[in-house]
Structures are given as structure tokens and as C-alpha cells.
Short mmCIF file of C-alpha atoms in Angstrom, two decimals:
data_model
loop_
_atom_site.label_atom_id
_atom_site.label_comp_id
_atom_site.label_asym_id
_atom_site.label_seq_id
_atom_site.Cartn_x
_atom_site.Cartn_y
_atom_site.Cartn_z
CA UNK A 1209 141.60 -90.95 116.08
CA UNK A 1210 138.69 -91.28 118.49
CA UNK A 1211 136.59 -94.36 119.16
CA UNK A 1212 133.13 -93.14 120.18
CA UNK A 1213 130.49 -95.48 121.57
CA UNK A 1214 127.05 -93.96 122.02
CA UNK A 1215 128.70 -90.53 121.82
CA UNK A 1216 131.20 -91.26 124.59
CA UNK A 1217 134.92 -91.32 123.87
CA UNK A 1218 136.23 -94.80 124.69
CA UNK A 1219 139.70 -94.61 123.13
CA UNK A 1220 141.97 -91.96 121.67
CA UNK A 1221 144.73 -93.28 119.43
CA UNK A 1222 147.66 -91.43 117.87
CA UNK A 1223 147.87 -92.49 114.24
CA UNK A 1224 151.57 -91.70 114.00
CA UNK A 1225 152.66 -94.40 116.44
CA UNK A 1226 149.60 -96.46 117.46
CA UNK A 1227 149.78 -95.31 121.08
CA UNK A 1228 146.98 -94.09 123.27
CA UNK A 1229 146.54 -90.38 123.90
CA UNK A 1230 144.58 -91.01 127.08
CA UNK A 1231 145.90 -90.34 130.58
CA UNK A 1232 144.13 -93.29 132.15
CA UNK A 1233 145.33 -95.71 129.45
CA UNK A 1234 148.93 -94.70 130.09
CA UNK A 1235 148.27 -95.12 133.81
CA UNK A 1236 146.98 -98.66 133.15
CA UNK A 1237 150.42 -99.45 131.77
CA UNK A 1238 151.67 -99.03 135.36
CA UNK A 1239 150.62 -102.64 135.80
CA UNK A 1240 153.52 -103.76 133.61
CA UNK A 1241 155.90 -101.67 135.70
CA UNK A 1242 154.46 -102.93 139.00
CA UNK A 1243 154.71 -106.55 137.86
CA UNK A 1244 157.67 -106.53 135.44
CA UNK A 1245 157.96 -110.33 135.40
CA UNK A 1246 154.42 -110.76 134.05
CA UNK A 1247 154.55 -112.64 130.76
CA UNK A 1248 150.89 -112.67 129.82
CA UNK A 1249 148.07 -110.17 130.36
CA UNK A 1250 144.31 -110.33 129.91
CA UNK A 1251 142.37 -107.19 128.97
CA UNK A 1252 138.60 -107.40 129.51
CA UNK A 1253 137.03 -104.72 127.33
CA UNK A 1254 138.99 -104.05 124.14
CA UNK A 1255 138.12 -100.52 123.07
CA UNK A 1256 140.52 -99.68 120.24
CA UNK A 1257 142.99 -102.35 121.39
CA UNK A 1258 145.60 -99.79 122.42
CA UNK A 1259 146.37 -101.25 125.86
CA UNK A 1260 146.92 -104.84 124.69
CA UNK A 1261 149.00 -103.37 121.86
CA UNK A 1262 151.16 -101.46 124.35
CA UNK A 1263 151.60 -104.53 126.53
CA UNK A 1264 152.90 -106.47 123.55
CA UNK A 1265 154.88 -103.72 121.79
CA UNK A 1266 156.45 -101.92 124.77
CA UNK A 1267 156.55 -104.57 127.52
CA UNK A 1268 157.12 -107.74 125.44
CA UNK A 1269 154.11 -109.53 126.96
CA UNK A 1270 151.46 -111.52 125.20
CA UNK A 1271 148.08 -109.90 125.74
CA UNK A 1272 144.81 -111.76 125.36
CA UNK A 1273 141.64 -109.68 124.98
CA UNK A 1274 138.00 -110.40 125.75
CA UNK A 1275 135.39 -108.20 124.08
CA UNK A 1276 131.66 -108.88 124.04
CA UNK A 1277 130.95 -106.88 120.86
CA UNK A 1278 132.41 -108.24 117.60
CA UNK A 1279 131.99 -104.81 115.97
CA UNK A 1280 134.44 -103.31 118.46
CA UNK A 1281 137.03 -105.92 117.47
CA UNK A 1282 136.47 -105.12 113.78
CA UNK A 1283 136.80 -101.36 114.41
CA UNK A 1284 139.98 -101.85 116.46
CA UNK A 1285 141.53 -103.87 113.65
CA UNK A 1286 140.39 -101.64 110.78
CA UNK A 1287 140.88 -98.17 112.23
CA UNK A 1288 143.46 -98.56 115.02
CA UNK A 1289 145.80 -101.22 113.61
CA UNK A 1290 144.99 -103.80 116.29
CA UNK A 1291 146.77 -107.05 115.36
CA UNK A 1292 147.78 -108.85 118.54
CA UNK A 1293 149.94 -111.89 119.13
CA UNK A 1294 147.56 -112.90 121.92
CA UNK A 1295 144.09 -114.36 121.55
CA UNK A 1296 141.01 -112.24 120.93
CA UNK A 1297 137.87 -113.78 122.40
CA UNK A 1298 134.45 -112.42 121.49
CA UNK A 1299 132.39 -113.14 124.59
CA UNK A 1300 131.49 -111.82 128.01
CA UNK A 1301 134.51 -111.45 130.27
CA UNK A 1302 132.88 -113.21 133.20
CA UNK A 1303 131.87 -116.28 131.17
CA UNK A 1304 135.39 -116.47 129.76
CA UNK A 1305 136.93 -116.43 133.24
CA UNK A 1306 134.36 -118.92 134.56
CA UNK A 1307 135.77 -121.51 132.12
CA UNK A 1308 139.04 -121.35 134.10
CA UNK A 1309 141.32 -120.28 131.28
CA UNK A 1310 145.08 -119.90 131.55
CA UNK A 1311 146.49 -117.80 134.37
CA UNK A 1312 147.72 -114.26 133.87
CA UNK A 1313 150.29 -112.05 135.53
CA UNK A 1314 148.03 -109.06 134.86
CA UNK A 1315 144.27 -108.83 134.39
CA UNK A 1316 142.77 -105.49 133.36
CA UNK A 1317 139.04 -104.82 133.69
CA UNK A 1318 138.13 -101.89 131.46
CA UNK A 1319 134.65 -102.75 130.26
CA UNK A 1320 131.76 -100.39 129.78
CA UNK A 1321 128.23 -100.76 128.48
CA UNK A 1322 127.58 -97.30 127.07
CA UNK A 1323 128.61 -95.03 129.95
CA UNK A 1324 128.36 -97.47 132.84
CA UNK A 1325 130.33 -100.57 133.76
CA UNK A 1326 128.56 -103.93 133.48
CA UNK A 1327 127.53 -104.64 137.07
CA UNK A 1328 128.06 -108.42 136.81
CA UNK A 1329 131.79 -107.78 136.35
CA UNK A 1330 131.99 -105.72 139.56
CA UNK A 1331 130.65 -108.24 142.08
CA UNK A 1332 132.62 -110.04 144.77
CA UNK A 1333 132.12 -113.31 142.88
CA UNK A 1334 133.47 -111.79 139.65
CA UNK A 1335 136.51 -110.38 141.45
CA UNK A 1336 137.13 -113.78 143.08
CA UNK A 1337 137.06 -115.39 139.62
CA UNK A 1338 139.53 -112.77 138.38
CA UNK A 1339 141.75 -113.40 141.42
CA UNK A 1340 141.74 -117.13 140.66
CA UNK A 1341 142.91 -116.41 137.10
CA UNK A 1342 146.04 -114.61 138.33
CA UNK A 1343 149.46 -116.19 138.65
CA UNK A 1344 150.98 -115.99 142.17
CA UNK A 1345 151.58 -112.30 142.89
CA UNK A 1346 149.53 -111.29 139.86
CA UNK A 1347 147.78 -107.95 139.62
CA UNK A 1348 144.18 -106.99 138.83
CA UNK A 1349 143.68 -103.45 137.52
CA UNK A 1350 140.18 -101.96 137.30
CA UNK A 1351 139.17 -98.76 135.50
CA UNK A 1352 135.95 -97.01 136.44
CA UNK A 1353 134.68 -93.64 135.25
CA UNK A 1354 133.02 -92.02 138.24
CA UNK A 1355 132.52 -88.93 140.29
CA UNK A 1356 135.70 -88.52 142.30
CA UNK A 1357 134.66 -86.43 145.31
CA UNK A 1358 131.49 -86.58 147.39
CA UNK A 1359 128.64 -86.36 146.85
CA UNK A 1360 128.30 -89.01 144.20
CA UNK A 1361 131.58 -90.90 144.57
CA UNK A 1362 129.87 -94.06 145.82
CA UNK A 1363 130.72 -96.09 142.68
CA UNK A 1364 134.47 -96.14 143.10
CA UNK A 1365 134.20 -96.43 146.92
CA UNK A 1366 131.94 -99.50 146.54
CA UNK A 1367 134.35 -101.01 144.00
CA UNK A 1368 137.24 -100.41 146.42
CA UNK A 1369 135.34 -102.08 149.27
CA UNK A 1370 134.33 -105.05 147.12
CA UNK A 1371 137.91 -105.55 145.91
CA UNK A 1372 139.12 -105.29 149.53
CA UNK A 1373 136.82 -108.16 150.49
CA UNK A 1374 138.68 -110.34 147.96
CA UNK A 1375 142.26 -109.02 147.90
CA UNK A 1376 144.46 -108.08 150.88
CA UNK A 1377 146.15 -105.26 148.95
CA UNK A 1378 144.06 -102.66 147.11
CA UNK A 1379 145.10 -99.16 146.02
CA UNK A 1380 143.04 -96.50 144.23
CA UNK A 1381 144.40 -93.64 142.12
CA UNK A 1382 142.94 -90.86 140.02
CA UNK A 1383 143.76 -91.91 136.48
CA UNK A 1384 142.84 -88.72 134.66
CA UNK A 1385 142.19 -85.06 135.21
CA UNK A 1386 138.73 -84.37 136.57
CA UNK A 1387 136.11 -82.57 134.54
CA UNK A 1388 133.27 -81.33 136.74
CA UNK A 1389 134.26 -83.94 139.37
CA UNK A 1390 134.12 -86.77 136.79
CA UNK A 1391 137.20 -88.82 136.00
CA UNK A 1392 138.84 -92.21 135.84
CA UNK A 1393 139.65 -94.04 139.06
CA UNK A 1394 142.11 -96.90 138.71
CA UNK A 1395 142.11 -99.62 141.33
CA UNK A 1396 144.96 -102.10 141.64
CA UNK A 1397 144.44 -105.30 143.64
CA UNK A 1398 146.78 -108.18 144.47
CA UNK A 1399 147.67 -110.84 146.98
CA UNK A 1400 151.02 -109.05 147.34
CA UNK A 1401 151.86 -105.39 148.02
#
């Protein structure tokens, strides 16, 4: 089943088992393997709820989710079987983090407004707020759909540089196959290697 937002595929779920059929979503699960002691995750940008579902089902974490659009939450529940143990908060991810909520072993930023990420979530200040919401050694994972190679790859390069101004350890990976130079770039950032 596909979740389309403004004609763009945001999530692909397999009805047989509730898992994602997306390369980048599986790659985002690397966070649980990189930080196996993480007990709680925060996912900013719900989509179909497949990643928080995987965190809870496969990795025995509790996954909280922040989604700005209540219709997305309703669609995730009705059509993708989203029923988390963690909290679901309908609000902007940055305002949620600004309230200094609990701390997380993993924070995932996977938010898009139509086809572009909300710029206020990609600033140095936003990344500092996300860093402050991590437990010691916690991991921030960021997904961005972008052009991979030059020319036009400035979006993920700028995100990498901004994250590097906040975190001492930042790594970037291609998270999906490219189509006409367009693909997912996943960035992982932490205080620890």
C-alpha cells in the first residue's frame, strides 16, 4: 500500500506483515543497530508509521512520534495498522522539542512538506535542540530527498555542514537507489562515533 502526499510517495507498506518496502526506511532502522541499548526513540514526521512500528516490533523500543498533520495520523492508523505503544503528538516537531520533553536514545527527522523538508527543522538551532533531547551517546538520523551528485547536491551538503557544526561525528550515506540523480541521503549525527 502506498501513502501519497501531493502525488509523491511518502511510504510503501507491505500489507502482509506491516513492514516498509522502502530502501531508505530499512536503512533508517540502522539506528537501532548502531545504538542497540536505546530504549526510546522519537520519530519526527510520521508518514504511515512504519518506522516507529519497526522500532517497537523488531527492536523492542518505545517509539514516540510527532506529526504536524492529524490526517496523516488518521491515515496511518486506518490504512497501515499504526497502533504504537509510544505517544503520538500532533504538533510541529520543533515546538515539541522546544518544550524539553523526555530524552531519547534515537531521534529520527523524516519530515517533509510536500516534496521539500521544512526549513525550520534543518537549522543549526533546531539541530542543537535535537542534540539536547538525546541521551548520552544518542543518535540523530536525518532523511533528506535530494540530488546526490553535483550539480544540485547542495541540499544534503548544507545539511551535513550544519549537522557538523553541532555534532562532532556526522556520517552521510545514500539511502536508496538514485533515479535521475535523485535519492535519499541519510545523515547520522552523534556525540560519539
